[in-house]
Amino acid sequence: TVTQVQPRRYCFYGHTHIPMAFRRRGEVVEQILSPPYDTSDGDRWLVNAGSVGQPRDGDWRAAWTLLDTEAERIETLRVEYDVKSCMDKIVAAGLPERLAIRLMHGR
């Protein structure tokens, strides 16, 4: 059953670097790519919280997710950070320059 697979209503994960969610309604799973998510439906949610580094969605800012249980809403929020300093540290560590450039472009 669904509750055996995901026993809680909300599950958060990372690693893909793209904020998105999957909503499970009964046996149907729907991918939703654009937050905010209205969770008033009572369905189960699997949510990627975004990325603080190496984003893949075209937005270089750090992404984080807020679950508001009172408003029944999940939001992805963004905050600017010193991306230039991070880029310099990547290059200084001897890592490929493409990794530093990726930060600036969000790809």
PDB file of C-alpha atoms in Angstrom:
ATOM      1  CA  THR A   1       0.000   0.000   0.000  1.00  0.00           C
ATOM      2  CA  VAL A   2       0.984   3.648  -0.317  1.00  0.00           C
ATOM      3  CA  THR A   3       1.480   4.082   3.419  1.00  0.00           C
ATOM      4  CA  GLN A   4       3.955   1.204   3.467  1.00  0.00           C
ATOM      5  CA  VAL A   5       6.023   2.906   0.762  1.00  0.00           C
ATOM      6  CA  GLN A   6       5.826   6.393   2.290  1.00  0.00           C
ATOM      7  CA  PRO A   7       4.395   6.243   5.815  1.00  0.00           C
ATOM      8  CA  ARG A   8       4.430  10.032   6.315  1.00  0.00           C
ATOM      9  CA  ARG A   9       2.484  12.619   4.388  1.00  0.00           C
ATOM     10  CA  TYR A  10       5.620  14.598   3.472  1.00  0.00           C
ATOM     11  CA  CYS A  11       9.026  13.307   2.451  1.00  0.00           C
ATOM     12  CA  PHE A  12      11.879  15.624   1.426  1.00  0.00           C
ATOM     13  CA  TYR A  13      14.951  14.659  -0.563  1.00  0.00           C
ATOM     14  CA  GLY A  14      17.789  16.240  -2.508  1.00  0.00           C
ATOM     15  CA  HIS A  15      20.619  15.477  -4.901  1.00  0.00           C
ATOM     16  CA  THR A  16      18.929  16.219  -8.242  1.00  0.00           C
ATOM     17  CA  HIS A  17      19.493  19.978  -7.768  1.00  0.00           C
ATOM     18  CA  ILE A  18      16.090  20.801  -9.262  1.00  0.00           C
ATOM     19  CA  PRO A  19      13.200  21.873  -7.017  1.00  0.00           C
ATOM     20  CA  MET A  20      10.201  19.687  -7.863  1.00  0.00           C
ATOM     21  CA  ALA A  21       7.613  17.513  -6.238  1.00  0.00           C
ATOM     22  CA  PHE A  22       5.699  14.317  -6.768  1.00  0.00           C
ATOM     23  CA  ARG A  23       2.151  14.083  -5.479  1.00  0.00           C
ATOM     24  CA  ARG A  24       0.602  10.695  -4.891  1.00  0.00           C
ATOM     25  CA  ARG A  25      -3.172  10.558  -5.030  1.00  0.00           C
ATOM     26  CA  GLY A  26      -4.273   6.978  -4.492  1.00  0.00           C
ATOM     27  CA  GLU A  27      -2.231   4.953  -6.963  1.00  0.00           C
ATOM     28  CA  VAL A  28      -1.572   7.904  -9.311  1.00  0.00           C
ATOM     29  CA  VAL A  29       1.742   9.777  -9.056  1.00  0.00           C
ATOM     30  CA  GLU A  30       2.039  13.219 -10.658  1.00  0.00           C
ATOM     31  CA  GLN A  31       5.276  15.195 -11.075  1.00  0.00           C
ATOM     32  CA  ILE A  32       4.925  18.933 -10.428  1.00  0.00           C
ATOM     33  CA  LEU A  33       7.800  21.156 -11.505  1.00  0.00           C
ATOM     34  CA  SER A  34       6.734  24.593 -10.370  1.00  0.00           C
ATOM     35  CA  PRO A  35       6.362  25.461  -6.684  1.00  0.00           C
ATOM     36  CA  PRO A  36       4.538  26.568  -4.595  1.00  0.00           C
ATOM     37  CA  TYR A  37       2.557  23.411  -3.954  1.00  0.00           C
ATOM     38  CA  ASP A  38      -0.924  23.479  -2.444  1.00  0.00           C
ATOM     39  CA  THR A  39      -1.027  20.534  -0.030  1.00  0.00           C
ATOM     40  CA  SER A  40      -4.595  21.011   1.164  1.00  0.00           C
ATOM     41  CA  ASP A  41      -5.614  17.917  -0.803  1.00  0.00           C
ATOM     42  CA  GLY A  42      -4.347  15.566   1.934  1.00  0.00           C
ATOM     43  CA  ASP A  43      -2.252  13.599  -0.575  1.00  0.00           C
ATOM     44  CA  ARG A  44       1.278  12.315   0.033  1.00  0.00           C
ATOM     45  CA  TRP A  45       4.141  14.485  -1.175  1.00  0.00           C
ATOM     46  CA  LEU A  46       7.731  13.684  -2.165  1.00  0.00           C
ATOM     47  CA  VAL A  47       9.572  16.999  -2.475  1.00  0.00           C
ATOM     48  CA  ASN A  48      13.046  17.914  -3.709  1.00  0.00           C
ATOM     49  CA  ALA A  49      14.141  20.788  -1.506  1.00  0.00           C
ATOM     50  CA  GLY A  50      16.379  22.418  -4.131  1.00  0.00           C
ATOM     51  CA  SER A  51      20.088  23.082  -4.109  1.00  0.00           C
ATOM     52  CA  VAL A  52      22.474  25.352  -2.270  1.00  0.00           C
ATOM     53  CA  GLY A  53      25.201  24.630  -4.821  1.00  0.00           C
ATOM     54  CA  GLN A  54      25.470  23.294  -8.364  1.00  0.00           C
ATOM     55  CA  PRO A  55      21.863  24.144  -9.318  1.00  0.00           C
ATOM     56  CA  ARG A  56      20.425  22.656 -12.499  1.00  0.00           C
ATOM     57  CA  ASP A  57      17.309  24.786 -12.941  1.00  0.00           C
ATOM     58  CA  GLY A  58      18.837  27.977 -14.364  1.00  0.00           C
ATOM     59  CA  ASP A  59      18.694  29.942 -11.099  1.00  0.00           C
ATOM     60  CA  TRP A  60      22.095  30.384  -9.413  1.00  0.00           C
ATOM     61  CA  ARG A  61      20.679  31.414  -6.044  1.00  0.00           C
ATOM     62  CA  ALA A  62      20.549  28.936  -3.165  1.00  0.00           C
ATOM     63  CA  ALA A  63      17.178  27.179  -3.021  1.00  0.00           C
ATOM     64  CA  TRP A  64      15.515  25.933   0.146  1.00  0.00           C
ATOM     65  CA  THR A  65      12.067  24.656   0.934  1.00  0.00           C
ATOM     66  CA  LEU A  66       9.551  25.744   3.536  1.00  0.00           C
ATOM     67  CA  LEU A  67       6.708  23.495   4.640  1.00  0.00           C
ATOM     68  CA  ASP A  68       3.885  25.593   6.092  1.00  0.00           C
ATOM     69  CA  THR A  69       1.451  23.135   7.668  1.00  0.00           C
ATOM     70  CA  GLU A  70      -0.958  25.878   8.757  1.00  0.00           C
ATOM     71  CA  ALA A  71      -1.289  27.346   5.247  1.00  0.00           C
ATOM     72  CA  GLU A  72      -1.061  23.828   3.732  1.00  0.00           C
ATOM     73  CA  ARG A  73       1.615  24.921   1.310  1.00  0.00           C
ATOM     74  CA  ILE A  74       5.163  24.003   0.323  1.00  0.00           C
ATOM     75  CA  GLU A  75       7.279  26.818  -1.045  1.00  0.00           C
ATOM     76  CA  THR A  76      10.743  26.952  -2.613  1.00  0.00           C
ATOM     77  CA  LEU A  77      12.556  30.096  -1.577  1.00  0.00           C
ATOM     78  CA  ARG A  78      15.775  31.608  -2.933  1.00  0.00           C
ATOM     79  CA  VAL A  79      18.587  33.540  -1.342  1.00  0.00           C
ATOM     80  CA  GLU A  80      21.598  35.169  -2.962  1.00  0.00           C
ATOM     81  CA  TYR A  81      25.067  34.237  -1.740  1.00  0.00           C
ATOM     82  CA  ASP A  82      28.648  35.194  -2.607  1.00  0.00           C
ATOM     83  CA  VAL A  83      28.836  33.060  -5.734  1.00  0.00           C
ATOM     84  CA  LYS A  84      32.085  34.721  -6.889  1.00  0.00           C
ATOM     85  CA  SER A  85      33.871  33.685  -3.692  1.00  0.00           C
ATOM     86  CA  CYS A  86      32.635  30.107  -4.131  1.00  0.00           C
ATOM     87  CA  MET A  87      33.801  30.089  -7.738  1.00  0.00           C
ATOM     88  CA  ASP A  88      37.260  31.307  -6.698  1.00  0.00           C
ATOM     89  CA  LYS A  89      37.503  28.556  -4.063  1.00  0.00           C
ATOM     90  CA  ILE A  90      36.572  25.868  -6.593  1.00  0.00           C
ATOM     91  CA  VAL A  91      39.320  27.003  -8.966  1.00  0.00           C
ATOM     92  CA  ALA A  92      41.847  27.421  -6.102  1.00  0.00           C
ATOM     93  CA  ALA A  93      41.138  23.840  -5.011  1.00  0.00           C
ATOM     94  CA  GLY A  94      42.241  22.645  -8.451  1.00  0.00           C
ATOM     95  CA  LEU A  95      38.785  21.512  -9.495  1.00  0.00           C
ATOM     96  CA  PRO A  96      37.641  21.920 -13.111  1.00  0.00           C
ATOM     97  CA  GLU A  97      36.757  25.518 -13.966  1.00  0.00           C
ATOM     98  CA  ARG A  98      33.498  24.314 -15.533  1.00  0.00           C
ATOM     99  CA  LEU A  99      32.255  23.504 -12.024  1.00  0.00           C
ATOM    100  CA  ALA A 100      32.835  27.102 -10.962  1.00  0.00           C
ATOM    101  CA  ILE A 101      31.158  28.508 -14.086  1.00  0.00           C
ATOM    102  CA  ARG A 102      28.161  26.247 -13.522  1.00  0.00           C
ATOM    103  CA  LEU A 103      27.437  28.044 -10.243  1.00  0.00           C
ATOM    104  CA  MET A 104      27.013  31.363 -12.008  1.00  0.00           C
ATOM    105  CA  HIS A 105      24.618  30.007 -14.655  1.00  0.00           C
ATOM    106  CA  GLY A 106      22.623  27.548 -12.598  1.00  0.00           C
ATOM    107  CA  ARG A 107      23.223  24.782 -15.156  1.00  0.00           C
TER     108      ARG A 107
END
